[in-house]
Amino acid sequence: MPSPKPVNYDEMLDESGAIRPAYTAFRQWYDEQDPAWLRRQDAEAETFFRRTGITFNVYGDDAGEERLIPFDMIPRIITAAEWRQLSRGIEQRVRALNAFLHDLYHRQEIVRAGKLPQRLLDGNSAFLREMVGFTPPGGVYTHIVGIDLIRTGPGEFMVLEDNARTPSGVSYMLENRETMMAMFPELFTRVQVRPVSDYPRRLARSLAACAPDIAGDRPTVAVLTPGIYNSAYFEHAFLADQMGAELVEGSDLRVIDGRIAMRTTCGYQPIDVLYRRVDDEYLDPLTFNPHSVLGVSGIMDIYRAGGITIANAPGTGIADDKAIYSFMPEIVEFYTGEKPILQNVPTWRCAEPDSLAYVLDNLAELVVKEVHGSGGYGMLIGPTSSKAEIAAFARKLRARPENFIAQPTLALSTVPIFTKAGLAPRHVDLRPFVLVSPEGIDITPGGLTRVALKKGSLVVNSSQGGGTKDSWVLED
Amino acid sequence: MLGRTADGIFWMFRYLERAENTARLLETGFRLALTRGHSAASSEWQSVLVTIGQDQAFHAVHDEVNGPLVTDWILRGKGNPGSVLAMIEQARSNARAVRTALTREVWEATNEAWMVLRAELARPIKASTLGDVLAAIRRQSTLVRGAMDGTMLRNDIYNFARIGTFVERADNTARILDVKYYVLLPSISWVGSSLDNVQWETVLRSVSGERAYRWLNAGELDPRGIADFLILDSRFPRSLSSCYAKLESNIEGLARQYRRSGPAQALVSETAMLLRKATIDTILEFGLHEFIADFIARNRQAADAIAADYRFTD
């Protein structure tokens, strides 16, 4: 597999240095502003976030220190035409993901057809025996999906990762827009940006549409959080608040009369749909980790008996597995009968001897990731690693090759960030948010743009010091 | 709403109220220390510790009682879960846990109170800035109450917040009276010894009631009048009778919204009725200390009954 030459696509400027159409109106506005005023606004943004408490907790930090994710005030802009094409690709991929999950937990046609090796499922802890033969209400497995995309050229987006389990970050998408509108209201009269603010309402509607048959006309939706020390607690509270749903913890819930019920000031009331932000492993101490206090004893039995909808369904994490990811082009084609609209990033599966040999020979140019890892932990970024680090990683790789995949150092596109010295290009990715219900697939125009703040850095993860930007999809 | 949320709101407002009352009490001790001799100041600091129920915890750490030690302990003492700073942190942590039940204004006011006071209390407080810090504590707590008053729906959430506030406030006023009752006692038993006006005034100052009292009583400081004012004058927002009138109406609000009431409502009504019927003469006859001790116990029972009626815990 040839490594694509890393020529970075600048989303604002073309090769000759001219402003691309997507940025014309914004850049005109920007150039009219007083630079000193912009710097003051930039400093204000942090105060705004700090006061509203838009923070995340860093694990392993002193006393659950709350941090801000740095916010950059230069928007990332996508044209209406680009978004249409992107949406088609995302919808196709998400449709395939749900069909794939259904198949994995039923007949496993894709394995029988020889398109996916059985070994990827064997002993994979993300594949839950408890889900085999069971179909969730409405047939939906992954209700909320985040697809991580990178851009390599005009109209060229590639999928870096599928987040079918519990994608986070949507609150930043919403708050970044609120912040931008509060800081630069007149900008939004100059540039027509598609709104994202109705996401919580759409989420509530989409979740309600997935309620089990036992639910009434107005299903009760609740958000399950591990609690205030979870890194994404702010997001859990934010979404529950915006949906008008209760934010529950495991200790609020118990099984009553064959339903999962929450303890309210008026006694126990049944929940129809539980948007859980607790991992599978902690969901039900009777079924999974017996020491978990984050979940609800008996919820899996109630679920399987049709008493509640769990979103996302347990066991969807198998689709996030990076080894499975490498088969996504085949998966999309198998279930949709169409060619994939969105490409994968080229990926070497280290479980395959030829690939492993190639990866070992080219470690200095590659990014190597753990198959089950997330959030930028346990990975090697060849070009920025020392010889000793590479040698150490090679030993880990030889010991457990099936645990790793490798990808070329990507030509991530750049979008300018605001610095004291003016605009400067930095690498970005994009996570659009997708809602799935029996009524259809709903993609919010925009998403979360994560941006590397250090010059030349490709690391955009918030846990690794990256920042975020408002993401604009322009109206036609 | 969730029982846990009701619990969180109830305690959030108790902590805020307690932080504020602690600051008020500290101010009284501070003023006395400025106006009295060394030994009297020391006993006044001791009585501040007793009033807030921290004398034992304090003496476990410190051998002597003096202004700087007590001030530091009460405001920001390491290992003191009842310090003003710890209570503001608790209030904010509760607010975080129940923020879906709060308006943005209330959450932001609480978060800001925490940020401001955490910065103010980061280092030991010098006597020269103590006044400013205590004023900041009262102001931040007032801002949260104001944000709540101006933005929250008058529903169960609001009622639980108010109930937390008034249960705590009633407890605080009662404690101040109980610790100070020996100051009032001589006149009650008509011993007729010469009493120190400054001591009486501290009782009023502890609840920011000195000006209100003067308005209503033409400036005449009289122990019996002070006890009457703090227990039975429903015009004064920190009197026991005022707290219970509010508690009664907030718990009625809950009963209306939920279309049911439990033992808590009966308990609160009973105490409110008792305060309405009482006169300062009957109270003194019964014994001021006995009356206050009985009231504190009733108030605690009411709080426990509220927690049980509305499923604060399992």
PDB file of N, CA, C and O in Angstrom, chain B residues 22-77:
ATOM      1  N   THR B  22     -22.077  31.649  59.148  1.00  0.00           N
ATOM      2  CA  THR B  22     -20.778  31.501  59.794  1.00  0.00           C
ATOM      3  C   THR B  22     -19.971  32.789  59.644  1.00  0.00           C
ATOM      4  O   THR B  22     -19.336  33.256  60.582  1.00  0.00           O
ATOM      5  N   ALA B  23     -20.038  33.367  58.441  1.00  0.00           N
ATOM      6  CA  ALA B  23     -19.329  34.627  58.213  1.00  0.00           C
ATOM      7  C   ALA B  23     -19.896  35.729  59.112  1.00  0.00           C
ATOM      8  O   ALA B  23     -19.151  36.549  59.650  1.00  0.00           O
ATOM      9  N   ARG B  24     -21.194  35.748  59.271  1.00  0.00           N
ATOM     10  CA  ARG B  24     -21.824  36.773  60.131  1.00  0.00           C
ATOM     11  C   ARG B  24     -21.365  36.624  61.580  1.00  0.00           C
ATOM     12  O   ARG B  24     -21.055  37.595  62.264  1.00  0.00           O
ATOM     13  N   LEU B  25     -21.316  35.397  62.003  1.00  0.00           N
ATOM     14  CA  LEU B  25     -20.927  35.125  63.382  1.00  0.00           C
ATOM     15  C   LEU B  25     -19.467  35.508  63.618  1.00  0.00           C
ATOM     16  O   LEU B  25     -19.103  36.052  64.662  1.00  0.00           O
ATOM     17  N   LEU B  26     -18.655  35.220  62.637  1.00  0.00           N
ATOM     18  CA  LEU B  26     -17.237  35.533  62.717  1.00  0.00           C
ATOM     19  C   LEU B  26     -17.052  37.048  62.826  1.00  0.00           C
ATOM     20  O   LEU B  26     -16.201  37.550  63.553  1.00  0.00           O
ATOM     21  N   GLU B  27     -17.868  37.765  62.101  1.00  0.00           N
ATOM     22  CA  GLU B  27     -17.795  39.217  62.124  1.00  0.00           C
ATOM     23  C   GLU B  27     -18.077  39.742  63.538  1.00  0.00           C
ATOM     24  O   GLU B  27     -17.425  40.675  64.005  1.00  0.00           O
ATOM     25  N   THR B  28     -19.035  39.111  64.187  1.00  0.00           N
ATOM     26  CA  THR B  28     -19.363  39.513  65.550  1.00  0.00           C
ATOM     27  C   THR B  28     -18.176  39.310  66.463  1.00  0.00           C
ATOM     28  O   THR B  28     -17.813  40.193  67.263  1.00  0.00           O
ATOM     29  N   GLY B  29     -17.554  38.148  66.369  1.00  0.00           N
ATOM     30  CA  GLY B  29     -16.391  37.851  67.189  1.00  0.00           C
ATOM     31  C   GLY B  29     -15.283  38.862  66.932  1.00  0.00           C
ATOM     32  O   GLY B  29     -14.631  39.364  67.847  1.00  0.00           O
ATOM     33  N   PHE B  30     -15.105  39.184  65.701  1.00  0.00           N
ATOM     34  CA  PHE B  30     -14.064  40.110  65.285  1.00  0.00           C
ATOM     35  C   PHE B  30     -14.302  41.497  65.881  1.00  0.00           C
ATOM     36  O   PHE B  30     -13.405  42.117  66.438  1.00  0.00           O
ATOM     37  N   ARG B  31     -15.554  41.968  65.796  1.00  0.00           N
ATOM     38  CA  ARG B  31     -15.890  43.297  66.346  1.00  0.00           C
ATOM     39  C   ARG B  31     -15.653  43.335  67.847  1.00  0.00           C
ATOM     40  O   ARG B  31     -15.155  44.322  68.386  1.00  0.00           O
ATOM     41  N   LEU B  32     -16.036  42.248  68.500  1.00  0.00           N
ATOM     42  CA  LEU B  32     -15.858  42.208  69.945  1.00  0.00           C
ATOM     43  C   LEU B  32     -14.394  42.257  70.318  1.00  0.00           C
ATOM     44  O   LEU B  32     -13.999  42.932  71.267  1.00  0.00           O
ATOM     45  N   ALA B  33     -13.601  41.528  69.554  1.00  0.00           N
ATOM     46  CA  ALA B  33     -12.170  41.493  69.834  1.00  0.00           C
ATOM     47  C   ALA B  33     -11.585  42.888  69.724  1.00  0.00           C
ATOM     48  O   ALA B  33     -10.616  43.218  70.400  1.00  0.00           O
ATOM     49  N   LEU B  34     -12.175  43.703  68.869  1.00  0.00           N
ATOM     50  CA  LEU B  34     -11.673  45.061  68.708  1.00  0.00           C
ATOM     51  C   LEU B  34     -12.075  45.953  69.871  1.00  0.00           C
ATOM     52  O   LEU B  34     -11.408  46.938  70.150  1.00  0.00           O
ATOM     53  N   THR B  35     -13.199  45.632  70.507  1.00  0.00           N
ATOM     54  CA  THR B  35     -13.729  46.554  71.513  1.00  0.00           C
ATOM     55  C   THR B  35     -13.517  46.083  72.944  1.00  0.00           C
ATOM     56  O   THR B  35     -13.873  46.773  73.866  1.00  0.00           O
ATOM     57  N   ARG B  36     -12.986  44.884  73.120  1.00  0.00           N
ATOM     58  CA  ARG B  36     -12.868  44.353  74.468  1.00  0.00           C
ATOM     59  C   ARG B  36     -11.429  43.972  74.788  1.00  0.00           C
ATOM     60  O   ARG B  36     -10.597  43.859  73.911  1.00  0.00           O
ATOM     61  N   GLY B  37     -11.203  43.714  76.042  1.00  0.00           N
ATOM     62  CA  GLY B  37      -9.867  43.325  76.469  1.00  0.00           C
ATOM     63  C   GLY B  37      -9.527  41.912  76.008  1.00  0.00           C
ATOM     64  O   GLY B  37     -10.382  41.189  75.495  1.00  0.00           O
ATOM     65  N   HIS B  38      -8.299  41.538  76.203  1.00  0.00           N
ATOM     66  CA  HIS B  38      -7.778  40.281  75.685  1.00  0.00           C
ATOM     67  C   HIS B  38      -8.567  39.058  76.158  1.00  0.00           C
ATOM     68  O   HIS B  38      -8.956  38.206  75.382  1.00  0.00           O
ATOM     69  N   SER B  39      -8.829  38.973  77.460  1.00  0.00           N
ATOM     70  CA  SER B  39      -9.462  37.765  77.997  1.00  0.00           C
ATOM     71  C   SER B  39     -10.905  37.673  77.541  1.00  0.00           C
ATOM     72  O   SER B  39     -11.388  36.590  77.168  1.00  0.00           O
ATOM     73  N   ALA B  40     -11.616  38.793  77.506  1.00  0.00           N
ATOM     74  CA  ALA B  40     -12.994  38.776  77.034  1.00  0.00           C
ATOM     75  C   ALA B  40     -13.044  38.375  75.572  1.00  0.00           C
ATOM     76  O   ALA B  40     -13.921  37.618  75.133  1.00  0.00           O
ATOM     77  N   ALA B  41     -12.083  38.881  74.786  1.00  0.00           N
ATOM     78  CA  ALA B  41     -12.040  38.537  73.359  1.00  0.00           C
ATOM     79  C   ALA B  41     -11.869  37.038  73.199  1.00  0.00           C
ATOM     80  O   ALA B  41     -12.537  36.410  72.383  1.00  0.00           O
ATOM     81  N   SER B  42     -10.996  36.468  73.996  1.00  0.00           N
ATOM     82  CA  SER B  42     -10.743  35.037  73.902  1.00  0.00           C
ATOM     83  C   SER B  42     -12.012  34.235  74.204  1.00  0.00           C
ATOM     84  O   SER B  42     -12.319  33.256  73.533  1.00  0.00           O
ATOM     85  N   SER B  43     -12.773  34.674  75.220  1.00  0.00           N
ATOM     86  CA  SER B  43     -13.981  33.918  75.533  1.00  0.00           C
ATOM     87  C   SER B  43     -15.041  34.136  74.453  1.00  0.00           C
ATOM     88  O   SER B  43     -15.855  33.256  74.183  1.00  0.00           O
ATOM     89  N   GLU B  44     -15.024  35.295  73.828  1.00  0.00           N
ATOM     90  CA  GLU B  44     -15.967  35.524  72.728  1.00  0.00           C
ATOM     91  C   GLU B  44     -15.618  34.634  71.526  1.00  0.00           C
ATOM     92  O   GLU B  44     -16.484  34.031  70.909  1.00  0.00           O
ATOM     93  N   TRP B  45     -14.324  34.510  71.220  1.00  0.00           N
ATOM     94  CA  TRP B  45     -13.922  33.613  70.123  1.00  0.00           C
ATOM     95  C   TRP B  45     -14.331  32.179  70.447  1.00  0.00           C
ATOM     96  O   TRP B  45     -14.784  31.440  69.569  1.00  0.00           O
ATOM     97  N   GLN B  46     -14.182  31.816  71.724  1.00  0.00           N
ATOM     98  CA  GLN B  46     -14.596  30.482  72.141  1.00  0.00           C
ATOM     99  C   GLN B  46     -16.099  30.293  71.900  1.00  0.00           C
ATOM    100  O   GLN B  46     -16.540  29.259  71.399  1.00  0.00           O
ATOM    101  N   SER B  47     -16.866  31.333  72.213  1.00  0.00           N
ATOM    102  CA  SER B  47     -18.317  31.183  72.054  1.00  0.00           C
ATOM    103  C   SER B  47     -18.720  31.125  70.576  1.00  0.00           C
ATOM    104  O   SER B  47     -19.704  30.486  70.214  1.00  0.00           O
ATOM    105  N   VAL B  48     -17.928  31.762  69.725  1.00  0.00           N
ATOM    106  CA  VAL B  48     -18.189  31.637  68.277  1.00  0.00           C
ATOM    107  C   VAL B  48     -18.023  30.174  67.865  1.00  0.00           C
ATOM    108  O   VAL B  48     -18.855  29.603  67.141  1.00  0.00           O
ATOM    109  N   LEU B  49     -16.954  29.553  68.374  1.00  0.00           N
ATOM    110  CA  LEU B  49     -16.705  28.138  68.039  1.00  0.00           C
ATOM    111  C   LEU B  49     -17.847  27.251  68.539  1.00  0.00           C
ATOM    112  O   LEU B  49     -18.282  26.330  67.867  1.00  0.00           O
ATOM    113  N   VAL B  50     -18.315  27.550  69.753  1.00  0.00           N
ATOM    114  CA  VAL B  50     -19.397  26.747  70.332  1.00  0.00           C
ATOM    115  C   VAL B  50     -20.669  26.897  69.493  1.00  0.00           C
ATOM    116  O   VAL B  50     -21.344  25.917  69.175  1.00  0.00           O
ATOM    117  N   THR B  51     -20.970  28.129  69.123  1.00  0.00           N
ATOM    118  CA  THR B  51     -22.202  28.381  68.372  1.00  0.00           C
ATOM    119  C   THR B  51     -22.255  27.580  67.078  1.00  0.00           C
ATOM    120  O   THR B  51     -23.291  27.026  66.716  1.00  0.00           O
ATOM    121  N   ILE B  52     -21.139  27.534  66.365  1.00  0.00           N
ATOM    122  CA  ILE B  52     -21.165  26.791  65.104  1.00  0.00           C
ATOM    123  C   ILE B  52     -20.803  25.323  65.318  1.00  0.00           C
ATOM    124  O   ILE B  52     -20.650  24.572  64.357  1.00  0.00           O
ATOM    125  N   GLY B  53     -20.681  24.921  66.579  1.00  0.00           N
ATOM    126  CA  GLY B  53     -20.476  23.500  66.872  1.00  0.00           C
ATOM    127  C   GLY B  53     -19.104  22.988  66.473  1.00  0.00           C
ATOM    128  O   GLY B  53     -18.952  21.837  66.105  1.00  0.00           O
ATOM    129  N   GLN B  54     -18.090  23.886  66.523  1.00  0.00           N
ATOM    130  CA  GLN B  54     -16.760  23.443  66.089  1.00  0.00           C
ATOM    131  C   GLN B  54     -15.708  23.544  67.187  1.00  0.00           C
ATOM    132  O   GLN B  54     -14.516  23.457  66.895  1.00  0.00           O
ATOM    133  N   ASP B  55     -16.147  23.713  68.429  1.00  0.00           N
ATOM    134  CA  ASP B  55     -15.133  23.896  69.477  1.00  0.00           C
ATOM    135  C   ASP B  55     -14.287  22.638  69.666  1.00  0.00           C
ATOM    136  O   ASP B  55     -13.074  22.714  69.814  1.00  0.00           O
ATOM    137  N   GLN B  56     -14.928  21.479  69.612  1.00  0.00           N
ATOM    138  CA  GLN B  56     -14.151  20.238  69.805  1.00  0.00           C
ATOM    139  C   GLN B  56     -13.154  20.022  68.673  1.00  0.00           C
ATOM    140  O   GLN B  56     -11.979  19.737  68.913  1.00  0.00           O
ATOM    141  N   ALA B  57     -13.640  20.175  67.449  1.00  0.00           N
ATOM    142  CA  ALA B  57     -12.757  19.965  66.301  1.00  0.00           C
ATOM    143  C   ALA B  57     -11.584  20.947  66.345  1.00  0.00           C
ATOM    144  O   ALA B  57     -10.440  20.593  66.056  1.00  0.00           O
ATOM    145  N   PHE B  58     -11.885  22.182  66.746  1.00  0.00           N
ATOM    146  CA  PHE B  58     -10.836  23.202  66.821  1.00  0.00           C
ATOM    147  C   PHE B  58      -9.787  22.832  67.857  1.00  0.00           C
ATOM    148  O   PHE B  58      -8.582  22.889  67.606  1.00  0.00           O
ATOM    149  N   HIS B  59     -10.270  22.420  69.034  1.00  0.00           N
ATOM    150  CA  HIS B  59      -9.328  22.125  70.115  1.00  0.00           C
ATOM    151  C   HIS B  59      -8.534  20.848  69.866  1.00  0.00           C
ATOM    152  O   HIS B  59      -7.487  20.644  70.456  1.00  0.00           O
ATOM    153  N   ALA B  60      -9.024  20.012  68.982  1.00  0.00           N
ATOM    154  CA  ALA B  60      -8.257  18.817  68.619  1.00  0.00           C
ATOM    155  C   ALA B  60      -7.003  19.217  67.837  1.00  0.00           C
ATOM    156  O   ALA B  60      -6.027  18.478  67.788  1.00  0.00           O
ATOM    157  N   VAL B  61      -7.045  20.396  67.222  1.00  0.00           N
ATOM    158  CA  VAL B  61      -5.922  20.844  66.397  1.00  0.00           C
ATOM    159  C   VAL B  61      -5.110  21.937  67.084  1.00  0.00           C
ATOM    160  O   VAL B  61      -3.896  21.992  66.952  1.00  0.00           O
ATOM    161  N   HIS B  62      -5.800  22.816  67.804  1.00  0.00           N
ATOM    162  CA  HIS B  62      -5.112  23.959  68.396  1.00  0.00           C
ATOM    163  C   HIS B  62      -5.188  23.939  69.928  1.00  0.00           C
ATOM    164  O   HIS B  62      -6.189  23.519  70.493  1.00  0.00           O
ATOM    165  N   ASP B  63      -4.112  24.458  70.584  1.00  0.00           N
ATOM    166  CA  ASP B  63      -4.082  24.481  72.037  1.00  0.00           C
ATOM    167  C   ASP B  63      -4.655  25.773  72.601  1.00  0.00           C
ATOM    168  O   ASP B  63      -5.138  25.813  73.718  1.00  0.00           O
ATOM    169  N   GLU B  64      -4.548  26.852  71.845  1.00  0.00           N
ATOM    170  CA  GLU B  64      -5.046  28.114  72.382  1.00  0.00           C
ATOM    171  C   GLU B  64      -6.109  28.706  71.460  1.00  0.00           C
ATOM    172  O   GLU B  64      -6.209  28.337  70.289  1.00  0.00           O
ATOM    173  N   VAL B  65      -6.898  29.594  72.064  1.00  0.00           N
ATOM    174  CA  VAL B  65      -7.961  30.245  71.296  1.00  0.00           C
ATOM    175  C   VAL B  65      -7.585  31.711  71.115  1.00  0.00           C
ATOM    176  O   VAL B  65      -7.451  32.441  72.084  1.00  0.00           O
ATOM    177  N   ASN B  66      -7.368  32.101  69.876  1.00  0.00           N
ATOM    178  CA  ASN B  66      -7.185  33.528  69.616  1.00  0.00           C
ATOM    179  C   ASN B  66      -7.757  33.875  68.240  1.00  0.00           C
ATOM    180  O   ASN B  66      -8.093  32.990  67.447  1.00  0.00           O
ATOM    181  N   GLY B  67      -7.885  35.149  67.993  1.00  0.00           N
ATOM    182  CA  GLY B  67      -8.542  35.635  66.765  1.00  0.00           C
ATOM    183  C   GLY B  67      -7.994  35.036  65.487  1.00  0.00           C
ATOM    184  O   GLY B  67      -8.741  34.412  64.736  1.00  0.00           O
ATOM    185  N   PRO B  68      -6.685  35.176  65.254  1.00  0.00           N
ATOM    186  CA  PRO B  68      -6.146  34.669  63.981  1.00  0.00           C
ATOM    187  C   PRO B  68      -6.358  33.160  63.796  1.00  0.00           C
ATOM    188  O   PRO B  68      -6.710  32.720  62.699  1.00  0.00           O
ATOM    189  N   LEU B  69      -6.185  32.395  64.880  1.00  0.00           N
ATOM    190  CA  LEU B  69      -6.355  30.936  64.756  1.00  0.00           C
ATOM    191  C   LEU B  69      -7.807  30.573  64.459  1.00  0.00           C
ATOM    192  O   LEU B  69      -8.086  29.752  63.573  1.00  0.00           O
ATOM    193  N   VAL B  70      -8.722  31.181  65.203  1.00  0.00           N
ATOM    194  CA  VAL B  70     -10.139  30.867  65.009  1.00  0.00           C
ATOM    195  C   VAL B  70     -10.604  31.314  63.630  1.00  0.00           C
ATOM    196  O   VAL B  70     -11.294  30.592  62.918  1.00  0.00           O
ATOM    197  N   THR B  71     -10.196  32.504  63.256  1.00  0.00           N
ATOM    198  CA  THR B  71     -10.582  33.037  61.948  1.00  0.00           C
ATOM    199  C   THR B  71     -10.130  32.107  60.831  1.00  0.00           C
ATOM    200  O   THR B  71     -10.903  31.757  59.939  1.00  0.00           O
ATOM    201  N   ASP B  72      -8.864  31.705  60.906  1.00  0.00           N
ATOM    202  CA  ASP B  72      -8.333  30.857  59.844  1.00  0.00           C
ATOM    203  C   ASP B  72      -9.041  29.499  59.825  1.00  0.00           C
ATOM    204  O   ASP B  72      -9.395  28.972  58.775  1.00  0.00           O
ATOM    205  N   TRP B  73      -9.271  28.965  61.028  1.00  0.00           N
ATOM    206  CA  TRP B  73      -9.938  27.668  61.129  1.00  0.00           C
ATOM    207  C   TRP B  73     -11.344  27.727  60.514  1.00  0.00           C
ATOM    208  O   TRP B  73     -11.744  26.871  59.742  1.00  0.00           O
ATOM    209  N   ILE B  74     -12.071  28.767  60.876  1.00  0.00           N
ATOM    210  CA  ILE B  74     -13.462  28.860  60.431  1.00  0.00           C
ATOM    211  C   ILE B  74     -13.564  29.188  58.947  1.00  0.00           C
ATOM    212  O   ILE B  74     -14.421  28.665  58.238  1.00  0.00           O
ATOM    213  N   LEU B  75     -12.660  30.029  58.481  1.00  0.00           N
ATOM    214  CA  LEU B  75     -12.770  30.414  57.075  1.00  0.00           C
ATOM    215  C   LEU B  75     -12.224  29.340  56.137  1.00  0.00           C
ATOM    216  O   LEU B  75     -12.814  29.057  55.103  1.00  0.00           O
ATOM    217  N   ARG B  76     -11.071  28.776  56.495  1.00  0.00           N
ATOM    218  CA  ARG B  76     -10.380  27.946  55.508  1.00  0.00           C
ATOM    219  C   ARG B  76      -9.552  26.831  56.112  1.00  0.00           C
ATOM    220  O   ARG B  76      -8.656  26.288  55.477  1.00  0.00           O
ATOM    221  N   GLY B  77      -9.874  26.486  57.393  1.00  0.00           N
ATOM    222  CA  GLY B  77      -9.047  25.523  58.107  1.00  0.00           C
ATOM    223  C   GLY B  77      -8.860  24.211  57.362  1.00  0.00           C
ATOM    224  O   GLY B  77      -9.833  23.588  56.941  1.00  0.00           O
TER     225      GLY B  77
END
